[in-house]
């Protein structure tokens, strides 16, 4: 069959306009009917915009990128699925072979997360229920905060445990030193080696009391050890104080309830559907029907000739 030029197409469309008009009207009515809520449930989109906060970036990863990873994690997806019973909501039998794959398809098509030009994160949730779409959008933010907080608690909890154990070791060391110093104070009368040495040195060669002789013997036999223990106690006590500050800081972090997102725009309750786009469906279906009808008319005309 030889090629049909545009003039021939226009001529046939002009002469067969009634038939084509009928096709167009039928296509409009049919597509409008089959794209109605009777066949396709309308869907609504709720969105919220958040900024990351109180997050510590790793390497070259920005806070926004880190927040996106938490929101897109399997842990968060499973939490949202469980909280809203999404397997049942999407009509998926959780015991079937491809249940997880089917759920992921539904979830990925209804939950959208992306970063904006201003380093914020845009979360969009689509559902047949506008109220549920809003609730799930809010839940994504809530559960993200809980997830990050739990991960932070797990990490900080290890630090708290480690520093606590180190404090106990330091306390034992300080108690041991203090016990030795106490023993020397009681047994040898040592209190301040430097001061006592000056006093005893002035009394040498003079009549000395029993206490003076006791102190002199203590200074001679244990003065150096006593001084070393005093210096060691000072070092260990300062070390304990520094360690306690770090421990207390981590303990505050562990017991804290920080939020890791700042809400810029709260999840809205949509009052206008986002899908299906009935006008687009009607236009595409009508144009496709007209093209098919015109093709058939062209074929019949050519065949008759």
mmCIF file of C-alpha atoms in Angstrom:
data_model
loop_
_atom_site.group_PDB
_atom_site.id
_atom_site.type_symbol
_atom_site.label_atom_id
_atom_site.label_comp_id
_atom_site.label_asym_id
_atom_site.label_seq_id
_atom_site.Cartn_x
_atom_site.Cartn_y
_atom_site.Cartn_z
ATOM 1 C CA UNK A 1 0.000 0.000 0.000
ATOM 2 C CA UNK A 2 1.472 3.340 -1.016
ATOM 3 C CA UNK A 3 1.991 6.066 1.515
ATOM 4 C CA UNK A 4 -1.007 8.255 2.246
ATOM 5 C CA UNK A 5 -0.170 11.948 2.461
ATOM 6 C CA UNK A 6 -1.580 14.455 4.912
ATOM 7 C CA UNK A 7 -3.953 15.858 2.303
ATOM 8 C CA UNK A 8 -5.577 12.455 1.924
ATOM 9 C CA UNK A 9 -5.792 12.063 5.696
ATOM 10 C CA UNK A 10 -7.415 15.484 6.055
ATOM 11 C CA UNK A 11 -9.858 14.700 3.254
ATOM 12 C CA UNK A 12 -10.955 11.441 4.841
ATOM 13 C CA UNK A 13 -11.218 13.063 8.283
ATOM 14 C CA UNK A 14 -13.388 15.826 6.758
ATOM 15 C CA UNK A 15 -15.672 13.465 4.868
ATOM 16 C CA UNK A 16 -15.978 11.056 7.803
ATOM 17 C CA UNK A 17 -16.317 13.689 10.519
ATOM 18 C CA UNK A 18 -19.628 12.322 11.765
ATOM 19 C CA UNK A 19 -18.182 8.888 12.414
ATOM 20 C CA UNK A 20 -15.105 10.381 14.037
ATOM 21 C CA UNK A 21 -17.289 12.654 16.180
ATOM 22 C CA UNK A 22 -19.277 9.651 17.372
ATOM 23 C CA UNK A 23 -16.018 7.843 18.222
ATOM 24 C CA UNK A 24 -14.786 10.906 20.126
ATOM 25 C CA UNK A 25 -18.022 11.252 22.113
ATOM 26 C CA UNK A 26 -18.079 7.547 22.975
ATOM 27 C CA UNK A 27 -14.399 7.670 23.968
ATOM 28 C CA UNK A 28 -14.984 10.688 26.207
ATOM 29 C CA UNK A 29 -17.973 9.086 27.909
ATOM 30 C CA UNK A 30 -16.235 5.711 28.309
ATOM 31 C CA UNK A 31 -12.941 7.152 29.626
ATOM 32 C CA UNK A 32 -14.793 9.488 31.985
ATOM 33 C CA UNK A 33 -16.805 6.560 33.332
ATOM 34 C CA UNK A 34 -13.922 4.117 33.706
ATOM 35 C CA UNK A 35 -11.684 6.755 35.319
ATOM 36 C CA UNK A 36 -14.363 7.642 37.866
ATOM 37 C CA UNK A 37 -14.142 6.641 41.555
ATOM 38 C CA UNK A 38 -16.344 3.626 40.729
ATOM 39 C CA UNK A 39 -13.341 2.012 39.035
ATOM 40 C CA UNK A 40 -10.279 3.981 40.164
ATOM 41 C CA UNK A 41 -10.090 5.153 43.765
ATOM 42 C CA UNK A 42 -8.918 8.766 43.989
ATOM 43 C CA UNK A 43 -5.595 9.282 45.755
ATOM 44 C CA UNK A 44 -4.510 12.176 47.944
ATOM 45 C CA UNK A 45 -1.024 13.503 48.651
ATOM 46 C CA UNK A 46 0.154 14.954 51.940
ATOM 47 C CA UNK A 47 3.606 16.474 52.274
ATOM 48 C CA UNK A 48 5.857 17.836 54.993
ATOM 49 C CA UNK A 49 9.207 19.613 54.864
ATOM 50 C CA UNK A 50 11.836 19.171 57.576
ATOM 51 C CA UNK A 51 15.396 20.264 58.322
ATOM 52 C CA UNK A 52 17.978 18.022 60.039
ATOM 53 C CA UNK A 53 19.065 19.133 63.508
ATOM 54 C CA UNK A 54 21.347 17.820 66.266
ATOM 55 C CA UNK A 55 22.973 15.437 63.791
ATOM 56 C CA UNK A 56 26.713 14.936 63.465
ATOM 57 C CA UNK A 57 27.866 14.436 59.893
ATOM 58 C CA UNK A 58 30.324 11.645 59.115
ATOM 59 C CA UNK A 59 33.218 12.198 56.678
ATOM 60 C CA UNK A 60 31.921 14.201 53.693
ATOM 61 C CA UNK A 61 28.295 13.274 54.334
ATOM 62 C CA UNK A 62 26.038 16.264 55.031
ATOM 63 C CA UNK A 63 23.365 16.304 57.714
ATOM 64 C CA UNK A 64 20.701 16.240 55.017
ATOM 65 C CA UNK A 65 22.217 13.169 53.369
ATOM 66 C CA UNK A 66 22.433 11.463 56.731
ATOM 67 C CA UNK A 67 18.770 12.245 57.470
ATOM 68 C CA UNK A 68 17.745 10.889 54.061
ATOM 69 C CA UNK A 69 19.476 7.591 54.840
ATOM 70 C CA UNK A 70 17.546 7.222 58.076
ATOM 71 C CA UNK A 71 14.217 7.977 56.390
ATOM 72 C CA UNK A 72 14.936 5.548 53.539
ATOM 73 C CA UNK A 73 16.149 2.786 55.855
ATOM 74 C CA UNK A 74 14.525 -0.631 56.047
ATOM 75 C CA UNK A 75 14.027 -0.153 59.787
ATOM 76 C CA UNK A 76 11.842 2.913 59.251
ATOM 77 C CA UNK A 77 9.898 1.299 56.407
ATOM 78 C CA UNK A 78 9.139 -1.768 58.528
ATOM 79 C CA UNK A 79 8.102 0.427 61.456
ATOM 80 C CA UNK A 80 5.649 2.414 59.298
ATOM 81 C CA UNK A 81 4.311 -0.820 57.780
ATOM 82 C CA UNK A 82 3.677 -2.285 61.226
ATOM 83 C CA UNK A 83 2.243 0.916 62.716
ATOM 84 C CA UNK A 84 -0.355 1.338 59.956
ATOM 85 C CA UNK A 85 -0.798 -2.352 59.060
ATOM 86 C CA UNK A 86 0.134 -1.488 55.470
ATOM 87 C CA UNK A 87 0.267 -5.069 54.200
ATOM 88 C CA UNK A 88 -3.433 -5.401 54.946
ATOM 89 C CA UNK A 89 -4.110 -1.839 53.759
ATOM 90 C CA UNK A 90 -2.524 -2.586 50.383
ATOM 91 C CA UNK A 91 -4.259 -5.963 50.171
ATOM 92 C CA UNK A 92 -1.061 -8.010 50.387
ATOM 93 C CA UNK A 93 -0.964 -11.459 51.976
ATOM 94 C CA UNK A 94 2.193 -11.365 54.104
ATOM 95 C CA UNK A 95 2.565 -15.151 53.826
ATOM 96 C CA UNK A 96 2.751 -15.266 50.038
ATOM 97 C CA UNK A 97 6.064 -15.783 48.266
ATOM 98 C CA UNK A 98 6.506 -12.295 46.800
ATOM 99 C CA UNK A 99 4.842 -10.384 49.646
ATOM 100 C CA UNK A 100 7.883 -8.246 50.450
ATOM 101 C CA UNK A 101 8.523 -7.369 46.800
ATOM 102 C CA UNK A 102 4.889 -6.382 46.287
ATOM 103 C CA UNK A 103 4.885 -4.299 49.429
ATOM 104 C CA UNK A 104 8.086 -2.515 48.379
ATOM 105 C CA UNK A 105 6.477 -1.617 45.043
ATOM 106 C CA UNK A 106 3.460 -0.113 46.789
ATOM 107 C CA UNK A 107 5.580 1.637 49.399
ATOM 108 C CA UNK A 108 8.023 3.134 46.891
ATOM 109 C CA UNK A 109 5.173 4.406 44.725
ATOM 110 C CA UNK A 110 3.309 5.985 47.650
ATOM 111 C CA UNK A 111 6.201 7.286 49.770
ATOM 112 C CA UNK A 112 8.601 9.806 48.264
ATOM 113 C CA UNK A 113 11.551 11.443 50.024
ATOM 114 C CA UNK A 114 13.892 13.962 48.431
ATOM 115 C CA UNK A 115 16.205 16.818 49.346
ATOM 116 C CA UNK A 116 15.504 20.375 48.256
ATOM 117 C CA UNK A 117 17.807 23.102 46.996
ATOM 118 C CA UNK A 118 17.872 24.544 50.517
ATOM 119 C CA UNK A 119 19.146 21.306 52.143
ATOM 120 C CA UNK A 120 15.756 20.484 53.640
ATOM 121 C CA UNK A 121 13.967 17.170 53.152
ATOM 122 C CA UNK A 122 10.595 16.918 51.404
ATOM 123 C CA UNK A 123 8.414 13.930 52.399
ATOM 124 C CA UNK A 124 5.361 13.098 50.294
ATOM 125 C CA UNK A 125 2.826 10.357 51.078
ATOM 126 C CA UNK A 126 0.012 9.284 48.767
ATOM 127 C CA UNK A 127 -3.038 7.295 49.846
ATOM 128 C CA UNK A 128 -6.714 6.800 49.050
ATOM 129 C CA UNK A 129 -7.498 8.326 52.458
ATOM 130 C CA UNK A 130 -6.461 11.971 52.861
ATOM 131 C CA UNK A 131 -6.428 11.601 56.660
ATOM 132 C CA UNK A 132 -4.251 8.494 56.504
ATOM 133 C CA UNK A 133 -1.871 10.186 54.074
ATOM 134 C CA UNK A 134 -1.443 13.043 56.551
ATOM 135 C CA UNK A 135 -1.013 10.662 59.499
ATOM 136 C CA UNK A 136 1.624 8.619 57.687
ATOM 137 C CA UNK A 137 3.551 11.738 56.646
ATOM 138 C CA UNK A 138 3.632 12.851 60.276
ATOM 139 C CA UNK A 139 4.555 9.325 61.376
ATOM 140 C CA UNK A 140 7.585 9.267 59.073
ATOM 141 C CA UNK A 141 8.954 12.306 60.934
ATOM 142 C CA UNK A 142 8.071 10.887 64.370
ATOM 143 C CA UNK A 143 9.520 7.439 63.709
ATOM 144 C CA UNK A 144 12.667 8.941 62.155
ATOM 145 C CA UNK A 145 13.310 10.844 65.381
ATOM 146 C CA UNK A 146 12.731 7.670 67.415
ATOM 147 C CA UNK A 147 15.032 5.651 65.171
ATOM 148 C CA UNK A 148 17.888 8.167 65.356
ATOM 149 C CA UNK A 149 17.422 8.544 69.117
ATOM 150 C CA UNK A 150 17.554 4.778 69.621
ATOM 151 C CA UNK A 151 20.687 4.434 67.504
ATOM 152 C CA UNK A 152 22.285 7.322 69.399
ATOM 153 C CA UNK A 153 21.331 5.720 72.731
ATOM 154 C CA UNK A 154 22.932 2.456 71.645
ATOM 155 C CA UNK A 155 26.176 4.221 70.745
ATOM 156 C CA UNK A 156 26.241 6.580 73.731
ATOM 157 C CA UNK A 157 25.209 3.717 76.007
ATOM 158 C CA UNK A 158 28.444 1.922 75.142
ATOM 159 C CA UNK A 159 30.409 5.057 76.061
ATOM 160 C CA UNK A 160 28.516 5.378 79.338
ATOM 161 C CA UNK A 161 29.270 1.758 80.213
ATOM 162 C CA UNK A 162 32.956 2.134 79.298
ATOM 163 C CA UNK A 163 33.432 5.374 81.266
ATOM 164 C CA UNK A 164 31.531 3.918 84.230
ATOM 165 C CA UNK A 165 33.888 0.947 84.363
ATOM 166 C CA UNK A 166 36.899 3.271 84.122
ATOM 167 C CA UNK A 167 35.528 5.382 86.981
ATOM 168 C CA UNK A 168 35.193 2.289 89.145
ATOM 169 C CA UNK A 169 38.814 1.384 88.415
ATOM 170 C CA UNK A 170 39.914 4.923 89.294
ATOM 171 C CA UNK A 171 37.898 4.843 92.507
ATOM 172 C CA UNK A 172 39.583 1.585 93.520
ATOM 173 C CA UNK A 173 43.022 3.046 92.778
ATOM 174 C CA UNK A 174 42.270 6.214 94.783
ATOM 175 C CA UNK A 175 40.871 4.178 97.686
ATOM 176 C CA UNK A 176 44.014 2.019 97.679
ATOM 177 C CA UNK A 177 46.309 5.076 97.772
ATOM 178 C CA UNK A 178 44.243 6.749 100.486
ATOM 179 C CA UNK A 179 44.357 3.559 102.585
ATOM 180 C CA UNK A 180 48.156 3.477 102.351
ATOM 181 C CA UNK A 181 48.419 7.164 103.283
ATOM 182 C CA UNK A 182 46.029 6.674 106.184
ATOM 183 C CA UNK A 183 48.122 3.769 107.445
ATOM 184 C CA UNK A 184 51.296 5.892 107.304
ATOM 185 C CA UNK A 185 49.599 8.792 109.084
ATOM 186 C CA UNK A 186 48.429 6.546 111.925
ATOM 187 C CA UNK A 187 51.537 4.365 112.154
ATOM 188 C CA UNK A 188 54.313 6.907 111.550
ATOM 189 C CA UNK A 189 52.578 10.211 112.230
ATOM 190 C CA UNK A 190 53.249 11.500 108.719
ATOM 191 C CA UNK A 191 51.075 14.404 107.591
ATOM 192 C CA UNK A 192 53.127 16.863 105.568
ATOM 193 C CA UNK A 193 56.602 15.550 104.789
ATOM 194 C CA UNK A 194 58.049 18.913 103.775
ATOM 195 C CA UNK A 195 56.747 20.827 106.808
ATOM 196 C CA UNK A 196 57.511 18.061 109.267
ATOM 197 C CA UNK A 197 61.055 17.697 107.901
ATOM 198 C CA UNK A 198 61.759 21.375 108.599
ATOM 199 C CA UNK A 199 60.475 21.118 112.159
ATOM 200 C CA UNK A 200 62.345 17.899 112.952
ATOM 201 C CA UNK A 201 65.584 19.223 111.422
ATOM 202 C CA UNK A 202 65.513 22.182 113.838
ATOM 203 C CA UNK A 203 65.060 19.871 116.817
ATOM 204 C CA UNK A 204 67.894 17.522 115.930
ATOM 205 C CA UNK A 205 70.594 17.455 118.620
ATOM 206 C CA UNK A 206 68.117 18.716 121.187
ATOM 207 C CA UNK A 207 65.930 16.725 123.465
ATOM 208 C CA UNK A 208 63.194 15.208 121.317
ATOM 209 C CA UNK A 209 59.894 13.778 122.445
ATOM 210 C CA UNK A 210 58.739 10.262 121.709
ATOM 211 C CA UNK A 211 56.431 11.655 119.026
ATOM 212 C CA UNK A 212 59.316 13.524 117.401
ATOM 213 C CA UNK A 213 61.365 10.338 117.294
ATOM 214 C CA UNK A 214 58.422 8.484 115.810
ATOM 215 C CA UNK A 215 58.002 11.101 113.091
ATOM 216 C CA UNK A 216 61.753 11.170 112.426
ATOM 217 C CA UNK A 217 61.824 7.431 111.924
ATOM 218 C CA UNK A 218 58.757 7.646 109.697
ATOM 219 C CA UNK A 219 60.352 10.378 107.584
ATOM 220 C CA UNK A 220 63.575 8.428 107.232
ATOM 221 C CA UNK A 221 61.964 5.139 106.303
ATOM 222 C CA UNK A 222 58.754 6.189 104.509
ATOM 223 C CA UNK A 223 58.965 9.916 103.758
ATOM 224 C CA UNK A 224 59.784 9.355 100.090
ATOM 225 C CA UNK A 225 57.048 6.774 99.626
ATOM 226 C CA UNK A 226 54.534 9.050 101.384
ATOM 227 C CA UNK A 227 55.414 11.935 99.065
ATOM 228 C CA UNK A 228 55.116 9.725 95.980
ATOM 229 C CA UNK A 229 51.724 8.470 97.138
ATOM 230 C CA UNK A 230 50.513 12.033 97.776
ATOM 231 C CA UNK A 231 51.530 13.106 94.261
ATOM 232 C CA UNK A 232 50.009 9.975 92.809
ATOM 233 C CA UNK A 233 46.766 10.676 94.681
ATOM 234 C CA UNK A 234 46.657 14.176 93.244
ATOM 235 C CA UNK A 235 47.195 12.874 89.694
ATOM 236 C CA UNK A 236 44.583 10.133 90.071
ATOM 237 C CA UNK A 237 42.069 12.527 91.620
ATOM 238 C CA UNK A 238 42.453 15.020 88.742
ATOM 239 C CA UNK A 239 42.162 12.174 86.252
ATOM 240 C CA UNK A 240 39.022 10.973 88.019
ATOM 241 C CA UNK A 241 37.459 14.455 87.839
ATOM 242 C CA UNK A 242 38.127 14.729 84.094
ATOM 243 C CA UNK A 243 36.766 11.247 83.494
ATOM 244 C CA UNK A 244 33.690 12.045 85.580
ATOM 245 C CA UNK A 245 32.962 15.131 83.473
ATOM 246 C CA UNK A 246 33.038 13.061 80.275
ATOM 247 C CA UNK A 247 30.913 10.352 81.914
ATOM 248 C CA UNK A 248 28.318 12.886 83.099
ATOM 249 C CA UNK A 249 28.131 14.481 79.650
ATOM 250 C CA UNK A 250 27.511 11.120 77.981
ATOM 251 C CA UNK A 251 24.994 10.193 80.656
ATOM 252 C CA UNK A 252 23.061 13.400 79.959
ATOM 253 C CA UNK A 253 23.112 12.598 76.234
ATOM 254 C CA UNK A 254 21.936 9.053 76.940
ATOM 255 C CA UNK A 255 19.024 10.175 79.116
ATOM 256 C CA UNK A 256 18.141 13.129 76.875
ATOM 257 C CA UNK A 257 15.215 13.229 74.450
ATOM 258 C CA UNK A 258 16.540 15.386 71.628
ATOM 259 C CA UNK A 259 14.688 15.733 68.357
ATOM 260 C CA UNK A 260 16.683 15.429 65.163
ATOM 261 C CA UNK A 261 14.315 17.210 62.800
ATOM 262 C CA UNK A 262 12.951 20.728 62.611
ATOM 263 C CA UNK A 263 9.562 20.902 60.921
ATOM 264 C CA UNK A 264 9.416 23.673 58.335
ATOM 265 C CA UNK A 265 6.019 22.748 56.947
ATOM 266 C CA UNK A 266 3.624 20.423 58.765
ATOM 267 C CA UNK A 267 1.901 17.605 56.914
ATOM 268 C CA UNK A 268 -1.248 19.007 55.343
ATOM 269 C CA UNK A 269 -4.674 17.382 55.145
ATOM 270 C CA UNK A 270 -5.240 17.231 51.366
ATOM 271 C CA UNK A 271 -8.668 18.235 50.098
ATOM 272 C CA UNK A 272 -7.892 17.721 46.415
ATOM 273 C CA UNK A 273 -6.970 14.425 44.796
ATOM 274 C CA UNK A 274 -3.636 14.043 43.049
ATOM 275 C CA UNK A 275 -4.604 10.952 41.047
ATOM 276 C CA UNK A 276 -6.027 9.796 38.789
ATOM 277 C CA UNK A 277 -5.750 12.781 36.454
ATOM 278 C CA UNK A 278 -9.080 12.223 34.726
ATOM 279 C CA UNK A 279 -8.576 15.003 32.189
ATOM 280 C CA UNK A 280 -5.275 13.487 31.045
ATOM 281 C CA UNK A 281 -6.856 10.021 30.870
ATOM 282 C CA UNK A 282 -9.839 11.305 28.870
ATOM 283 C CA UNK A 283 -7.668 13.290 26.449
ATOM 284 C CA UNK A 284 -5.201 10.440 25.821
ATOM 285 C CA UNK A 285 -7.942 7.824 25.472
ATOM 286 C CA UNK A 286 -9.954 10.043 23.097
ATOM 287 C CA UNK A 287 -6.922 10.845 20.933
ATOM 288 C CA UNK A 288 -5.963 7.147 20.826
ATOM 289 C CA UNK A 289 -9.513 6.185 19.833
ATOM 290 C CA UNK A 290 -9.616 8.826 17.094
ATOM 291 C CA UNK A 291 -6.242 7.691 15.772
ATOM 292 C CA UNK A 292 -7.400 4.077 15.685
ATOM 293 C CA UNK A 293 -10.688 5.015 14.010
ATOM 294 C CA UNK A 294 -8.911 7.184 11.452
ATOM 295 C CA UNK A 295 -6.464 4.369 10.697
ATOM 296 C CA UNK A 296 -9.340 1.945 10.086
ATOM 297 C CA UNK A 297 -11.128 4.455 7.831
ATOM 298 C CA UNK A 298 -7.944 5.056 5.854
ATOM 299 C CA UNK A 299 -7.394 1.347 5.436
ATOM 300 C CA UNK A 300 -10.999 0.739 4.273
ATOM 301 C CA UNK A 301 -10.844 3.686 1.853
ATOM 302 C CA UNK A 302 -7.602 2.466 0.364
ATOM 303 C CA UNK A 303 -8.952 -1.064 0.105
ATOM 304 C CA UNK A 304 -12.062 0.120 -1.777
ATOM 305 C CA UNK A 305 -9.899 1.963 -4.247
#
